[in-house]
Short mmCIF file of C-alpha atoms in Angstrom, two decimals:
data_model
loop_
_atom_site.label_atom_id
_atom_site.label_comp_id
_atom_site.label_asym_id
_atom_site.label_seq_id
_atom_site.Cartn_x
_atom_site.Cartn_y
_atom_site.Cartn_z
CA UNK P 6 -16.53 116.82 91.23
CA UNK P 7 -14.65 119.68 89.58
CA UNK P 8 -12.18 117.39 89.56
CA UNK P 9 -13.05 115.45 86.62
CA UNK P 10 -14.94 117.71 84.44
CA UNK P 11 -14.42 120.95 82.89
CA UNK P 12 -17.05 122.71 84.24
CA UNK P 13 -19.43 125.14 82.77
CA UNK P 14 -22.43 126.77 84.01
CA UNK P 15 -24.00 123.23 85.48
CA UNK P 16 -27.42 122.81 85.81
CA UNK P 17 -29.14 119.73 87.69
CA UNK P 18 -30.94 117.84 84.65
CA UNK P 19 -34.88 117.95 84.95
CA UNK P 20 -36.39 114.67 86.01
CA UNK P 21 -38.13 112.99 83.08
CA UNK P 22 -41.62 112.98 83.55
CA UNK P 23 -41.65 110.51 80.41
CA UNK P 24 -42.62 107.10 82.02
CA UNK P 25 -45.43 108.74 84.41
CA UNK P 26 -48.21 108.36 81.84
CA UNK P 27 -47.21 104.78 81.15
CA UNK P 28 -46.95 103.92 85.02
CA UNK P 29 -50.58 105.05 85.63
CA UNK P 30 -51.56 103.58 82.37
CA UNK P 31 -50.34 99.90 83.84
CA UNK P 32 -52.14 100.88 87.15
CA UNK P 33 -55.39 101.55 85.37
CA UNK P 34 -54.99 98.41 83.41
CA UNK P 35 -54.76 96.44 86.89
CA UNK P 36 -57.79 98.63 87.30
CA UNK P 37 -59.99 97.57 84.72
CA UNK P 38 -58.78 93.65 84.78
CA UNK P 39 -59.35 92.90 88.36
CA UNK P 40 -62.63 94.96 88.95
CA UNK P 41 -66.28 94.45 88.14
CA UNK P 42 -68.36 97.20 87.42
CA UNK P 43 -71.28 98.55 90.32
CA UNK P 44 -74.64 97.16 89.23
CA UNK P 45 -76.44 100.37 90.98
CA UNK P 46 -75.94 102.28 93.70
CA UNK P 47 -76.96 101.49 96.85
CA UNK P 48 -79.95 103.07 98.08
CA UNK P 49 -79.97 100.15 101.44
CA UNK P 50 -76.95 99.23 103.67
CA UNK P 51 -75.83 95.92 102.61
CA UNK P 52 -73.45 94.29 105.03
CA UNK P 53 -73.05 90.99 103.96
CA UNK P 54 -73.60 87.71 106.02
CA UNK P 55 -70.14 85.72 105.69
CA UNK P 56 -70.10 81.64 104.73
CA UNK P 57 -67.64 79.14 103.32
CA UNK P 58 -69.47 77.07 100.43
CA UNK P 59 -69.81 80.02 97.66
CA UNK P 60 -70.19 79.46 94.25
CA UNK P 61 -68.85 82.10 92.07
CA UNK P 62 -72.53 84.03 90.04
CA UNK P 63 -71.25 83.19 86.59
CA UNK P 64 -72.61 84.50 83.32
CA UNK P 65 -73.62 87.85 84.44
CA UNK P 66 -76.73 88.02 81.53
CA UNK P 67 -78.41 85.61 83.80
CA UNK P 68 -78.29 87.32 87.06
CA UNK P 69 -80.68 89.65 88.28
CA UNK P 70 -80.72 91.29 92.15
CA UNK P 71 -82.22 91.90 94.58
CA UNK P 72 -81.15 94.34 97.27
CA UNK P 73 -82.58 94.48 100.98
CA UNK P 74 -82.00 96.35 103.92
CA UNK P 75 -82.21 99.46 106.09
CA UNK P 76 -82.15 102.58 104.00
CA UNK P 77 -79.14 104.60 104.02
CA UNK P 78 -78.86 107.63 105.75
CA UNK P 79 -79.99 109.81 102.68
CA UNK P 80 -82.98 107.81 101.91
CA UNK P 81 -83.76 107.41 105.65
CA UNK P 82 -86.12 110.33 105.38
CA UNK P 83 -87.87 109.10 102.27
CA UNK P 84 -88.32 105.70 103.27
CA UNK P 85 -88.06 104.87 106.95
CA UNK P 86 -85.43 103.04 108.62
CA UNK P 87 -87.01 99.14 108.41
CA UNK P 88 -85.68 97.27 105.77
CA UNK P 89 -86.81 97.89 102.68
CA UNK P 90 -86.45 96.20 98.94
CA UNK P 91 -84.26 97.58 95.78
CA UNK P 92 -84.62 96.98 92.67
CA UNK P 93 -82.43 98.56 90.11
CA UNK P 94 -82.24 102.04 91.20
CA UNK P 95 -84.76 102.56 92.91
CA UNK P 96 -86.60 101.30 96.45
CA UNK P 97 -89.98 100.14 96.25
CA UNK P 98 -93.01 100.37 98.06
CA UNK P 99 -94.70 97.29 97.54
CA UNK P 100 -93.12 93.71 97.44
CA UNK P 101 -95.70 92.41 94.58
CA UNK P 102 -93.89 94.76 92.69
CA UNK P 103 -90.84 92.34 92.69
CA UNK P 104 -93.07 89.80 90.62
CA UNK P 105 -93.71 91.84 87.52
CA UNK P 106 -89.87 93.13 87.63
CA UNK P 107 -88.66 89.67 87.27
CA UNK P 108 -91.39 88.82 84.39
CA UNK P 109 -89.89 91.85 82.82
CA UNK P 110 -86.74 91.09 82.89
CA UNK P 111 -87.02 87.57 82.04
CA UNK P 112 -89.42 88.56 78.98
CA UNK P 113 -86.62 90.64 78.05
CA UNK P 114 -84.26 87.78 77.56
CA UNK P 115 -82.82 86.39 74.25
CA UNK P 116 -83.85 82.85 74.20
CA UNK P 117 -85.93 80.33 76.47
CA UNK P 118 -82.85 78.40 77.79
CA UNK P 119 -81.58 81.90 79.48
CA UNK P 120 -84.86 82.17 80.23
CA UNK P 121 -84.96 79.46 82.34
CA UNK P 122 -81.93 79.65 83.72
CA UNK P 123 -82.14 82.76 85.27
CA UNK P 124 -80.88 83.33 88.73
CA UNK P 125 -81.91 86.24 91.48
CA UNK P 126 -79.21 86.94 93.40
CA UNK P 127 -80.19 88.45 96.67
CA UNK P 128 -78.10 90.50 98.39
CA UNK P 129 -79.28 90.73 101.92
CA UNK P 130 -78.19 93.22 104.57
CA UNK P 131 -77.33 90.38 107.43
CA UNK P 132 -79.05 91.90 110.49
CA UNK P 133 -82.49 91.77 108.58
CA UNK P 134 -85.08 89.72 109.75
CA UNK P 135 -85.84 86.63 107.49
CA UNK P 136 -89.25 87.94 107.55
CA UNK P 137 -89.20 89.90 104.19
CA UNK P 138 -86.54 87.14 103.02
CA UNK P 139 -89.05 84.63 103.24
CA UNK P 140 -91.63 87.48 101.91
CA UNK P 141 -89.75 87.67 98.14
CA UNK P 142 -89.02 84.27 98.43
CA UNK P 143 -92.59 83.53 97.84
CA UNK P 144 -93.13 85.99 95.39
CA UNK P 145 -89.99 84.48 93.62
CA UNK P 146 -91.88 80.88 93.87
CA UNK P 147 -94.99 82.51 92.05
CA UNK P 148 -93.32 84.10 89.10
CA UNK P 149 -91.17 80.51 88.86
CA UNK P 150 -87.82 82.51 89.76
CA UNK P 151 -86.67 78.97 91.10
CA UNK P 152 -82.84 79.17 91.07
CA UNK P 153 -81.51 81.59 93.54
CA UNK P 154 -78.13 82.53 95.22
CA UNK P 155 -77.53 84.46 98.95
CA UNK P 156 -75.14 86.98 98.30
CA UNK P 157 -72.30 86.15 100.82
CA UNK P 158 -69.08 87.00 101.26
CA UNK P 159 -66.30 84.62 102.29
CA UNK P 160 -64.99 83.60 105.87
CA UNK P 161 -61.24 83.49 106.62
CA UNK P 162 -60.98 80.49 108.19
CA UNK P 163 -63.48 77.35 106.91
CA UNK P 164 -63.69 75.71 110.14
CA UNK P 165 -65.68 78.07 111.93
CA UNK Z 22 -29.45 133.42 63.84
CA UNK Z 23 -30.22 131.48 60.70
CA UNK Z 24 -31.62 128.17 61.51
CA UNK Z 25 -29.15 125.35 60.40
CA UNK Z 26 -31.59 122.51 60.29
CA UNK Z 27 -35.22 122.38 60.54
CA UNK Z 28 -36.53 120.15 63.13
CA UNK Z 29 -39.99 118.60 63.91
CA UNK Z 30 -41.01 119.79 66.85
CA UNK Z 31 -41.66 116.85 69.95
CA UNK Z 32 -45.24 116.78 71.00
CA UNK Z 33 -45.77 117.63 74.08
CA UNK Z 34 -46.69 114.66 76.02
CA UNK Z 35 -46.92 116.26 79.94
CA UNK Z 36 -50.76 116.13 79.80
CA UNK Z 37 -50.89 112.09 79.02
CA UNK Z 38 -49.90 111.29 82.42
CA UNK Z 39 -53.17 113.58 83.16
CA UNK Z 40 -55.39 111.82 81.57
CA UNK Z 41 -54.66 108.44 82.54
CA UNK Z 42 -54.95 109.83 85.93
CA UNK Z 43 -58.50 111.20 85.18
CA UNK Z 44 -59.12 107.58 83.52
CA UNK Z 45 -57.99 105.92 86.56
CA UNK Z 46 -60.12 107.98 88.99
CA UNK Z 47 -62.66 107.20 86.89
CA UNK Z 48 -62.48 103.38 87.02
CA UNK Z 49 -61.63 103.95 91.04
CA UNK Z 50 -64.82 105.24 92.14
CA UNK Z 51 -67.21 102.84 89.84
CA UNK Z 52 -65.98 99.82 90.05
CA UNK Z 53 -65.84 97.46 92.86
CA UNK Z 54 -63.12 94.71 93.38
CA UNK Z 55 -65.74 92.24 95.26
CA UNK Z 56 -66.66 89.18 92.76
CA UNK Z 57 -70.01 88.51 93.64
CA UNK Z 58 -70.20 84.99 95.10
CA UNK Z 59 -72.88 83.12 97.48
CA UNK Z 60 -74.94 80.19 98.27
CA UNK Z 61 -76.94 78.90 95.56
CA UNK Z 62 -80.46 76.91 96.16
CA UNK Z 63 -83.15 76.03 94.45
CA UNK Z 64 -86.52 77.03 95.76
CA UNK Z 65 -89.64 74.82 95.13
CA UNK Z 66 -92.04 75.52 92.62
CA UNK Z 67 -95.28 77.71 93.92
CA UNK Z 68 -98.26 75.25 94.65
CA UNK Z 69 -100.68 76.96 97.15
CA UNK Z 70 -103.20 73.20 97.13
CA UNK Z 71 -100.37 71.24 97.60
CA UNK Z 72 -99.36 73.39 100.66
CA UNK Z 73 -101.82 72.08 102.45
CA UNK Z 74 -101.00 68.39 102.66
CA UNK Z 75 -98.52 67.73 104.40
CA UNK Z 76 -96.15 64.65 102.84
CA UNK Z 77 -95.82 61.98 105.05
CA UNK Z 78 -92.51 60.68 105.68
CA UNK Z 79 -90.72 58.07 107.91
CA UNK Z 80 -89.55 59.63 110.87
CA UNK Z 81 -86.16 58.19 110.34
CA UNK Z 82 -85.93 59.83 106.88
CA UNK Z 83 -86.13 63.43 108.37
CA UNK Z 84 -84.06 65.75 110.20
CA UNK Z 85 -85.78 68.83 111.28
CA UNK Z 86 -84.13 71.90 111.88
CA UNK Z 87 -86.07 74.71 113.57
CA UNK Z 88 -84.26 78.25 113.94
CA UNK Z 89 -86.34 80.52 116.06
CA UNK Z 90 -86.13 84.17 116.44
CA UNK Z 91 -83.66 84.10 118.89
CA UNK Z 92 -81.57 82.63 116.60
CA UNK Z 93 -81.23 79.12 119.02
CA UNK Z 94 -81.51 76.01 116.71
CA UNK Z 95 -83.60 73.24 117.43
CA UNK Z 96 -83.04 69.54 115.81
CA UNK Z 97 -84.65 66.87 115.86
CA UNK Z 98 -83.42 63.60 114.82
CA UNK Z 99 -84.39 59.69 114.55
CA UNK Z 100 -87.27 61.23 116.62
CA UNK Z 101 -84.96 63.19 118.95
CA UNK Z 102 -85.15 66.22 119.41
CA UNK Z 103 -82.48 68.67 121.48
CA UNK Z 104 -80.84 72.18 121.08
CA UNK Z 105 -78.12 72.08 119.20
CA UNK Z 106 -75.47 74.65 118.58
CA UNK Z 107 -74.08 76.26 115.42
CA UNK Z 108 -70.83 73.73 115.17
CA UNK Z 109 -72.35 71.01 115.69
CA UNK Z 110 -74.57 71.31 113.36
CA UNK Z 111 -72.25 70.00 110.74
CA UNK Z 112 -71.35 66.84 112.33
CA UNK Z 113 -75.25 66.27 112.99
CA UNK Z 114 -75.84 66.45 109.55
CA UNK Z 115 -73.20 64.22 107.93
CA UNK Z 116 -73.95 61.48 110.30
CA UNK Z 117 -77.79 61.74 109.40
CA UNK Z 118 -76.70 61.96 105.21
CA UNK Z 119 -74.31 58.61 105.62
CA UNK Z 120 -75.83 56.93 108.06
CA UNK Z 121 -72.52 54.87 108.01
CA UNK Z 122 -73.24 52.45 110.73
CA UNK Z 123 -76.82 51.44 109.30
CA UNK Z 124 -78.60 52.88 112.67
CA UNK Z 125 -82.62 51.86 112.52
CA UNK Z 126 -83.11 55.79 113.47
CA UNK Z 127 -81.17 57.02 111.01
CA UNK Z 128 -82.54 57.03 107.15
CA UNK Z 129 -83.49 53.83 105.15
CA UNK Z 130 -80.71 52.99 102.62
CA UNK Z 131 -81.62 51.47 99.56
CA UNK Z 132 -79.79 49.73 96.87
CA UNK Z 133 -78.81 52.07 93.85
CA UNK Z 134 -76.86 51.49 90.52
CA UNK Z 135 -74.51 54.05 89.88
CA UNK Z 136 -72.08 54.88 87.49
CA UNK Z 137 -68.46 54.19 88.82
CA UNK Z 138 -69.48 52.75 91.89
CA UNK Z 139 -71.72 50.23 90.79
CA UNK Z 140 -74.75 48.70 93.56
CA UNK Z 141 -74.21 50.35 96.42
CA UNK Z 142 -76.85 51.33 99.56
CA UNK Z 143 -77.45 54.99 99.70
CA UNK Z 144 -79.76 57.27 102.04
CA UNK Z 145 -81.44 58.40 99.12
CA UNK Z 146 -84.97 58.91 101.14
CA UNK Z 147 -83.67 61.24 103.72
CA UNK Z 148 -85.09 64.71 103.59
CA UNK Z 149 -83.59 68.12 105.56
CA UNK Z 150 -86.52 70.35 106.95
CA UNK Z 151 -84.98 73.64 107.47
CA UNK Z 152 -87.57 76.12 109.26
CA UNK Z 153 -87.00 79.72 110.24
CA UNK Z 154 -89.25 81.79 111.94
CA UNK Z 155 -90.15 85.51 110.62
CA UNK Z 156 -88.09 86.82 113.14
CA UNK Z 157 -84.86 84.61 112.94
CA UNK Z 158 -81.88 87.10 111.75
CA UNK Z 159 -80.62 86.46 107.90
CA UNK Z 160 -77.02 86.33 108.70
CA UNK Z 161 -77.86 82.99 111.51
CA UNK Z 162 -80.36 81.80 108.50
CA UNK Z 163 -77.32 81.66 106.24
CA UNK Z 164 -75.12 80.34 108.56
CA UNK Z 165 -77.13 77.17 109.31
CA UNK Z 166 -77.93 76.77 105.41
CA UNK Z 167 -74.12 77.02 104.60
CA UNK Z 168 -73.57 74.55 107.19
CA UNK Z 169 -75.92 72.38 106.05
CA UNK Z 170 -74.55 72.47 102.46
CA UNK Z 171 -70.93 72.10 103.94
CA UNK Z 172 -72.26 68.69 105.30
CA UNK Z 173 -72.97 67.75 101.92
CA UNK Z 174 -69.63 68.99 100.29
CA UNK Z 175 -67.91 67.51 103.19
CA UNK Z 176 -69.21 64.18 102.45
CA UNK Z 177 -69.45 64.04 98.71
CA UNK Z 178 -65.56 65.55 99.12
CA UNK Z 179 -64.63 62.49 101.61
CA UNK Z 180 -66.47 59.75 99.10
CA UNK Z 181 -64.28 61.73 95.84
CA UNK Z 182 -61.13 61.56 97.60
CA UNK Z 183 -61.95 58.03 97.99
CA UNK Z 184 -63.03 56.80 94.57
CA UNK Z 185 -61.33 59.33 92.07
CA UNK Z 186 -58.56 60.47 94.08
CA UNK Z 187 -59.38 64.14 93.63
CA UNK Z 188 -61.23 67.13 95.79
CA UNK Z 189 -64.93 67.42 94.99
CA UNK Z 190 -63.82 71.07 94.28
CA UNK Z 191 -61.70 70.07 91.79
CA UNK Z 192 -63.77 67.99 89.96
CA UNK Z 193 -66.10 70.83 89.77
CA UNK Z 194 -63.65 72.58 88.14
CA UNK Z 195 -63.11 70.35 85.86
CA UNK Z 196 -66.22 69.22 84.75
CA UNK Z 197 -66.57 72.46 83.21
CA UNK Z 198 -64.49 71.02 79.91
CA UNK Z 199 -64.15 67.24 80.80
CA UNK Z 200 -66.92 64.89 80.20
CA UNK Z 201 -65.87 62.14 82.33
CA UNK Z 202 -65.21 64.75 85.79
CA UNK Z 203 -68.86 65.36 84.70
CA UNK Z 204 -70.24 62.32 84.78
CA UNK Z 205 -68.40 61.19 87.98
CA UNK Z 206 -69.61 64.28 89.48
CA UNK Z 207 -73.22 62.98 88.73
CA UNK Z 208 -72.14 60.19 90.34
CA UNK Z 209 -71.46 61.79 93.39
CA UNK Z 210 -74.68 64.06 93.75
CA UNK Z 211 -76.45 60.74 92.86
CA UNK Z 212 -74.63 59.27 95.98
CA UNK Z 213 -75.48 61.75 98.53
CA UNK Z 214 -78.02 63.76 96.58
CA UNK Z 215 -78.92 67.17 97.89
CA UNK Z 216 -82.23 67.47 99.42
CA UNK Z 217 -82.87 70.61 101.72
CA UNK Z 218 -86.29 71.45 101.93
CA UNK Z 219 -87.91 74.76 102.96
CA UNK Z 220 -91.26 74.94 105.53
CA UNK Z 221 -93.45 77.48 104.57
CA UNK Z 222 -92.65 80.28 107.12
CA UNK Z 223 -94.28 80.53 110.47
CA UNK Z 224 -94.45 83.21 113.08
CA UNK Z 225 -93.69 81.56 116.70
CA UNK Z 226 -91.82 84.66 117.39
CA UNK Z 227 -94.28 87.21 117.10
CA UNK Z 228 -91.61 89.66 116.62
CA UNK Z 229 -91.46 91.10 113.18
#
């Protein structure tokens, strides 16, 4: 190396540290384009069933949830270990409840055609028993919560 | 020692990478990538007198499928009725929507006018009668329901690669902006419209 160069006192340049900031900035980007923010936090275990004919939940305003399953392990001592229902943040103790939570929330809507188009999404742990499924399915049928979607996630392959 | 020129000092830009980092972690722990996605239906209006009666229809016009709470699936069709299993459940089902070989135990078809495909003899009487008892698991629940709907897709898909020359998904997609991918998708739910229809629940099981 000497060869070519006078030499001086050399020193090996620092690396520049300059692009970092703009490398993570691109990563957060990705970040913030290609994920969806948590409605809540779980309070139930929610493994979902799998299936092939989704439909993507569109038009978030209109979608409200509803979570079932077995609480999680910090909840367990609170609330048992059966499945139980969440709404929002918190798990509740009586399924009527469910009822005046949807009025609520559809009261709170803008106008009457969100109104009626409101969908409850239920996300469903899949080892529950369709026992309490059918149980807020009713309730849904008596506040006129018609339009509903099963929370699934999709299979690999279509043909089973 | 005296200074020559007076320069701006750079600002000192180490602590950006920082706090994208902290902005990053941020996003990482409260967002999720999933899209939510899943099965959409329609439930029937709450009518506790009208509960009671039952409808009468045609035995031809109805396939019956009971899940119990051993998850086993029970159908009965053209007044048939055998255990079935999971995958064939599909093929069950498309046969019963078409009835393409005008069986007497299959349903009735009548003759319908219909946009694009002008008189034609469709099923439109038949009726699904999906019944789970309180102890069947959600996840077999789904599965049969998603089945059932893939029937219809399957055929509506079949009858749109036919006519139009397109997927049925694809002329969902369109329809979103396109008038005329909307109407022909009217078309094709008026062809093999949708009818699944819920039993009020039942405990055979008597597990919980």
């Amino acid at each position: 190396m000497g060869k070519f160069r006078d030499s001086g006192a050399r020193e090996i340049p620092a690396i520049s540290t300059a692009s970092l900031p703009d490398i993570i900035f691109m990563l957060l980007f990705f970040f913030m384009i290609s994920t969806s923010m948590k409605e809540v936090d779980y309070q139930v275990q929610i493994r979902f069933p799998e299936a092939t004919e989704l439909q993507k939940l569109e038009k978030k305003e209109l979608v409200r949830f509803i979570y079932v399953g077995n609480p999680t392990a910090k909840y367990r001592a609170q609330y048992g270990t059966e499945a139980r229902v969440q709404l929002d943040d918190a798990i509740i103790n009586d399924l009527d409840q469910i009822k005046s939570y949807i009025e609520n929330q559809r009261a709170a809507m803008e106008n009457e055609t969100m109104q009626q188009n409101m969908v409850v999404a239920l996300k469903v742990d899949r080892e529950c028993k369709m026992g309490i499924v059918t149980d807020i399915k009713q309730r849904l049928r008596q506040v006129f919560a018609l339009r509903i979607n099963y929370v699934a996630s999709q299979r690999a392959n279509s043909n089973l | 020692m005296a200074r020559s020129k007076k320069k701006v000092p750079e600002v000192n830009s180490s602590s950006t990478a920082d706090i994208a980092f902290l902005l990053l972690v941020f996003f990482l722990m409260t967002t999720t990538m999933a899209v939510n996605k899943g099965l959409s239906r329609q439930l029937p209006p709450y009518n506790p007198e009208q509960e009671k009666v039952d409808a009468k229809v045609n035995v031809r016009n109805m396939l019956t499928v009971l899940i119990n709470s051993e998850d086993q699936l029970l159908v009965t069709v053209g007044g048939e009725t055998k255990y079935a299993k999971i995958d064939e459940l599909r093929e069950i089902t498309k046969e019963f929507i078409t009835n393409r070989h005008n069986s007497p135990l299959l349903p009735d078809k009548f003759e319908e006018e219909i946009d694009y495909f002008g008189k034609v003899m469709v099923t439109k009487d038949h009726i699904i009668s999906l019944q789970n008892d309180r102890g069947t698991s959600y996840s077999a629940y789904i599965e049969v329901t998603n089945e059932l709907i893939a029937a219809y897709n399957d055929v509506r898909n079949e009858l749109s690669k036919e006519k139009f020359g397109m997927t049925y998904a694809e002329l969902e997609e369109r329809a979103e902006h396109d008038v005329e991918a909307k109407n022909k998708l009217k078309a094709l739910k008026t062809y093999y419209p949708l009818k699944i229809s819920e039993c009020e629940p039942k405990n055979y099981g008597g597990k919980k």
